[in-house]
Coordinates of C-alpha atoms and ligand atoms in Angstrom, one line a residue:
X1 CA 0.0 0.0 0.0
X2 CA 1.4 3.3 -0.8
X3 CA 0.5 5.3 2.2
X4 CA 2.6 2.8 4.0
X5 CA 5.7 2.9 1.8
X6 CA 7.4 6.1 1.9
X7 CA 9.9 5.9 -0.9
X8 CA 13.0 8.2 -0.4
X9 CA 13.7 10.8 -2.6
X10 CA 16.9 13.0 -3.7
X11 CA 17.0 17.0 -1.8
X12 CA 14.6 19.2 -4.0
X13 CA 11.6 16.3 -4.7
X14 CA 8.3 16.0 -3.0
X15 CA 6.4 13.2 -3.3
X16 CA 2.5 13.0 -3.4
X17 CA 1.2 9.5 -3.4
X18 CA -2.4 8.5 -4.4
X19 CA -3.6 5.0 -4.6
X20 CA -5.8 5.7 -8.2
X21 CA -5.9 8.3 -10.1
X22 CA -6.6 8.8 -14.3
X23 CA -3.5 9.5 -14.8
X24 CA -0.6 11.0 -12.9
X25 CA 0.4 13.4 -15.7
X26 CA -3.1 14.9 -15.3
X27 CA -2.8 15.0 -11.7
X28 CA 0.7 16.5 -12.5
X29 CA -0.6 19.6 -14.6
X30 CA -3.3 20.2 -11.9
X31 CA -1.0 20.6 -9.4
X32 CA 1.4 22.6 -11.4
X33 CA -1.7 24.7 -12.1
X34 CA -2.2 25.4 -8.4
X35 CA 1.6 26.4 -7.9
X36 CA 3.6 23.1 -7.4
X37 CA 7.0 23.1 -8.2
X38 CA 9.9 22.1 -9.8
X39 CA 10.7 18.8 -8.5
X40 CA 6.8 17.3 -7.8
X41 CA 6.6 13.9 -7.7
X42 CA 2.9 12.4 -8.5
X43 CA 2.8 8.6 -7.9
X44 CA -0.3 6.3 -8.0
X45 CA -0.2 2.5 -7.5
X46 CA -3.0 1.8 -10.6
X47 CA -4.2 4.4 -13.5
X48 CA -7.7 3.8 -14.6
X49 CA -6.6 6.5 -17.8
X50 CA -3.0 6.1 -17.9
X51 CA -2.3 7.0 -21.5
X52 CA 1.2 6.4 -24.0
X53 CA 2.4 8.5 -26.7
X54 CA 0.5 8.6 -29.6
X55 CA -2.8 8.8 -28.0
X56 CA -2.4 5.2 -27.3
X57 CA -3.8 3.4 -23.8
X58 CA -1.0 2.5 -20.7
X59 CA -2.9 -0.3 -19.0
X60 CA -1.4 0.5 -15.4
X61 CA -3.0 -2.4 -13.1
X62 CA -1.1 -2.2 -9.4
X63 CA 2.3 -3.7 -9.0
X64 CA 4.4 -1.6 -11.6
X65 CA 5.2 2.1 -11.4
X66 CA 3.5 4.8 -12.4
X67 CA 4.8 8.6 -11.5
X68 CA 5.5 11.8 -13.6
X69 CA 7.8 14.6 -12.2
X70 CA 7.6 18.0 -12.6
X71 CA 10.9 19.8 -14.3
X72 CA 11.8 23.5 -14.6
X73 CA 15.2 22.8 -16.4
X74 CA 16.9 26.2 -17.0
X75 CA 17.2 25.0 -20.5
X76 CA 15.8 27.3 -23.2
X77 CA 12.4 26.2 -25.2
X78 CA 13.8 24.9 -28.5
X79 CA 16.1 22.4 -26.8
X80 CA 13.1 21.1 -24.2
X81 CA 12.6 17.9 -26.5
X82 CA 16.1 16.8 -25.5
X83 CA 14.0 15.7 -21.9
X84 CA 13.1 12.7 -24.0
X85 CA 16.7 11.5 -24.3
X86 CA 17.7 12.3 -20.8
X87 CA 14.7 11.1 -19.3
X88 CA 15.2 7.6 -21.0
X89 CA 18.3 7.2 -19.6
X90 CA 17.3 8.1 -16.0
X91 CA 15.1 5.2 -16.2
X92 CA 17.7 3.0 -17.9
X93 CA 20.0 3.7 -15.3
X94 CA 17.5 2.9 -12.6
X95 CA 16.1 0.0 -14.5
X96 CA 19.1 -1.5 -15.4
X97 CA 20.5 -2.1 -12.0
X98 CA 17.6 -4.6 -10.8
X99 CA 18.2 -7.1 -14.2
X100 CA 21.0 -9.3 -14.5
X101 CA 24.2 -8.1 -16.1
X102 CA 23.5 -9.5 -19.5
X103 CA 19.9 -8.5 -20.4
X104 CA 20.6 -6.0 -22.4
X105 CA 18.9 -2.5 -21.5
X106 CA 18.5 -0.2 -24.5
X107 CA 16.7 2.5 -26.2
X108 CA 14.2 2.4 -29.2
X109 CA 13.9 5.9 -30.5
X110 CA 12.9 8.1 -28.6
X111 CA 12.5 6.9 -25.8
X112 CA 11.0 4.0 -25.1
X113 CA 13.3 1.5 -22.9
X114 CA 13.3 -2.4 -23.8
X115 CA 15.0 -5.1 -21.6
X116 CA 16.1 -8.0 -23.8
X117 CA 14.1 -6.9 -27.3
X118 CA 10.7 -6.0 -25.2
X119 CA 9.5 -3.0 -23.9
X120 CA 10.0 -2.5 -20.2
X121 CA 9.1 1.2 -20.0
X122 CA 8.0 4.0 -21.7
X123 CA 7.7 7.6 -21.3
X124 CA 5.4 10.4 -21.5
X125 CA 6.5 14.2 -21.9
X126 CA 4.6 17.2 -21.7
X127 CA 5.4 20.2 -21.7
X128 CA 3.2 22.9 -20.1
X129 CA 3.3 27.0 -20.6
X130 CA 2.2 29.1 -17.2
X131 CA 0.5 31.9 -17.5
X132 CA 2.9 34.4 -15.8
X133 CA 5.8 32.3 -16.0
X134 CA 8.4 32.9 -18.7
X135 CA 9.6 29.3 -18.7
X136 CA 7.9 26.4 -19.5
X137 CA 7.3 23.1 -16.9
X138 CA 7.9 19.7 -18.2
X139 CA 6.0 16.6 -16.7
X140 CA 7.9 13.7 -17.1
X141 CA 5.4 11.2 -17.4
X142 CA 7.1 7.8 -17.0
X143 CA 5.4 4.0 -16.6
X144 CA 7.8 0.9 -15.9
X145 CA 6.4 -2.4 -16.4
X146 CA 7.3 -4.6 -12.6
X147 CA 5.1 -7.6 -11.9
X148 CA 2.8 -7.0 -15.1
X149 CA 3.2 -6.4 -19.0
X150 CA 0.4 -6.1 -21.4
X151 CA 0.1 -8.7 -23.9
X152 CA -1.6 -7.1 -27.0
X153 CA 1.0 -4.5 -28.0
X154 CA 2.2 -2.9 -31.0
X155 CA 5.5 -3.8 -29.8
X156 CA 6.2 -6.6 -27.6
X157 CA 6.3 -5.5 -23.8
X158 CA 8.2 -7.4 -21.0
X159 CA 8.3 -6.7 -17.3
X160 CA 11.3 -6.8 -14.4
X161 CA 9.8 -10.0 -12.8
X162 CA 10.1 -11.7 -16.1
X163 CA 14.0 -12.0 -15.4
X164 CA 14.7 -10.9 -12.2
X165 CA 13.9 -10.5 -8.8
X166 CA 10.9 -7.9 -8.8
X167 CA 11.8 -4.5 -6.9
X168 CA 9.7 -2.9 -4.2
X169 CA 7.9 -0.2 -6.2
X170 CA 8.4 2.1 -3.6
X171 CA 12.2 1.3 -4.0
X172 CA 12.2 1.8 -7.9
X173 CA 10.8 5.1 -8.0
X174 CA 13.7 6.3 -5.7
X175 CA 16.0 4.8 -7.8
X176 CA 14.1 6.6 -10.6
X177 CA 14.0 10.2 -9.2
X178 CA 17.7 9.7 -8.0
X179 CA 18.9 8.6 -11.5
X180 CA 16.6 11.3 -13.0
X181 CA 18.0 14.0 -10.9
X182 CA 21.6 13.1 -12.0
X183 CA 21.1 12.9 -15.8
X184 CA 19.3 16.2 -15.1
X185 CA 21.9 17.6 -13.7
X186 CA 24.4 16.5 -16.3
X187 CA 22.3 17.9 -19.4
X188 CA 21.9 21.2 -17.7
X189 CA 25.9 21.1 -16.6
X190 CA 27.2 20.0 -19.9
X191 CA 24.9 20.1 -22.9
X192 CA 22.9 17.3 -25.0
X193 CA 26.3 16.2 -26.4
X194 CA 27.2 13.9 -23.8
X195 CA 23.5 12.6 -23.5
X196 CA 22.9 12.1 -27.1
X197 CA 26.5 10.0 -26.8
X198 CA 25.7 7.3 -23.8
X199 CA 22.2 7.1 -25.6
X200 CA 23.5 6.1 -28.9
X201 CA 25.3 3.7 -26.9
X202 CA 22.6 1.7 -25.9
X203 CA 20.1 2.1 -28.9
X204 CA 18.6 -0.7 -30.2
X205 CA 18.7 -2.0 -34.0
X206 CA 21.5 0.4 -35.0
X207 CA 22.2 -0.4 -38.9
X208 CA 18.6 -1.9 -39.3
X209 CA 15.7 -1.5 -41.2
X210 CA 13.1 1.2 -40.1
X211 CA 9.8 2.5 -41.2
X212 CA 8.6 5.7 -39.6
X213 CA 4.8 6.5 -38.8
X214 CA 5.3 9.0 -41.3
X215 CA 6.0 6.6 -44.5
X216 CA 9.5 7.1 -44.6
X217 CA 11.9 4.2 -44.5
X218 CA 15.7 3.3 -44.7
X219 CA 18.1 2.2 -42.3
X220 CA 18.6 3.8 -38.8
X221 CA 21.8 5.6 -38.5
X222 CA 22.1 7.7 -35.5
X223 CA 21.0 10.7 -33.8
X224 CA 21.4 14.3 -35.1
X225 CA 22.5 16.9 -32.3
X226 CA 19.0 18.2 -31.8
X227 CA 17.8 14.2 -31.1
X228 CA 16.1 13.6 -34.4
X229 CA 16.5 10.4 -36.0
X230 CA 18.7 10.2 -38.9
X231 CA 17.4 7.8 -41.4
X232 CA 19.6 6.7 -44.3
X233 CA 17.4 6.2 -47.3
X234 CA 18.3 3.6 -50.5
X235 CA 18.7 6.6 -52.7
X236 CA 21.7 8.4 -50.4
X237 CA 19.3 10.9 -48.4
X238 CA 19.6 11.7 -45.5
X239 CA 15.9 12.1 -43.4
X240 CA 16.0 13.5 -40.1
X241 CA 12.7 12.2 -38.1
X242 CA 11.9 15.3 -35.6
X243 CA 8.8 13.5 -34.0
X244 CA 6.8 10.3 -34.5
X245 CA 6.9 6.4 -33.6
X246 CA 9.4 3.7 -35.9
X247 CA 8.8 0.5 -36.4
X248 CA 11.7 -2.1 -37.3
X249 CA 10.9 -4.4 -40.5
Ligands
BTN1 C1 4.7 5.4 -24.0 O1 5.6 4.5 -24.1 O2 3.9 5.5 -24.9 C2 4.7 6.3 -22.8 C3 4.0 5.6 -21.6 C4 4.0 6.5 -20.4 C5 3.2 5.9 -19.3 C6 3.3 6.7 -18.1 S1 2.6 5.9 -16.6 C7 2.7 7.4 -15.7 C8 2.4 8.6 -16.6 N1 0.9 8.8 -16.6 C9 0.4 8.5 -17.8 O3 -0.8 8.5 -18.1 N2 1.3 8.1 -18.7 C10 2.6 8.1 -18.1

């Protein structure tokens, strides 16, 4: 039960636990509406509305994790996207350390995080412009798949307990929000070119065949420095996919 499971998080976070909500990125821009602040933690133990990219449904029964933080990064507008990236390895570096050495953790563009070829965890940004406020929040919606996966996906989906030891929830979150907090700080220390580095590192299906929602297909080559997907077409192009899903073929 939530309300008995206080989950430590890093100086600068507060956490507000429910047990159901719709969805915690709702609940995030409420809040943020009625003045909460950089470093908001909203975490529910079930969604009954819990939604993906892509308008698409996050079935979010109890057991797996389910939080999105609020970010003020001192980063300006145009580079927000980058979140994506940064986010993505927060929660690999979290998710990584409960899975045995050689499941490989990696990245399918943008940021969707798959343990051994499956999805384990996906993400959910938003970014929201207040009224008075020069700067824009981000919530950092983020869902990792524990105890359950869904099995009728467009992409396969996997869960922690499907090859290791499942993790207190409680105890992944912090792991979450610390890992978060650090990639954070790193991309507001040092710039995206670090982050878009150690995420190339770990992307999945470098080299292989892609189609993009938007039609376009060719081979995925990398990441441009704004995070756009570089796509190498048959006849020598060069695409760079700003925004939309891929599928490997
Ligand atoms: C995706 O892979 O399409 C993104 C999934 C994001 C799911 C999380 S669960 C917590 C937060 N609340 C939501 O409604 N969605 C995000």
């Amino acid at each position: 039960m939530i309300g008995e499971d206080i989950p430590a998080l890093p100086p600068g976070y507060r956490l507000v636990a429910r047990e159901s909500v719709g969805s915690t990125n709702d609940d995030a821009r409420a809040l943020l509406a009625a003045g909460a602040t950089q470093g908001t933690v909203i975490w529910a133990e079930s969604q009954t509305a819990g939604r993906g990219r892509h308008r698409r449904d996050w079935i979010s029964p109890p057991g797996n994790l389910y939080c999105s933080i609020i970010l003020r990064p001192p980063i300006e507008m145009p580079r927000l996207p980058e979140i994506a990236f940064v986010a993505a390895l927060g929660v690999r570096d979290a998710v990584a350390a409960y899975l045995p050495a050689e499941v490989r953790v990696e990245f399918k563009w943008p940021n969707d995080v798959l343990a051994a070829g499956r999805k384990v965890a996906g993400i959910l940004v938003e970014a929201e412009k207040l009224p008075d406020e020069a700067r824009t929040a981000l919530i950092v919606g983020i869902g990792v798949n524990i105890v359950s996966a869904p099995k009728e996906t467009s992409y396969p989906a996997t869960c922690i307990s499907a090859m290791a030891r499942a993790p207190r929830v409680s105890r992944l979150l912090s792991s979450v929000i610390a890992a978060l907090d650090r990639r954070v700080a790193l991309w507001t220390r040092n710039g995206f070119v670090a982050i878009r580095q150690d995420w190339m590192q770990h992307a999945f299906g470098v080299g292989a065949q892609i189609e993009a929602s938007t039609g376009i297909s060719g081979t995925f080559a990398g990441l441009d420095e704004t995070g756009a997907m570089i796509i190498a077409m048959t006849d020598g192009a060069r695409h760079h996919l700003v925004s939309g899903s891929v599928r490997y073929i």
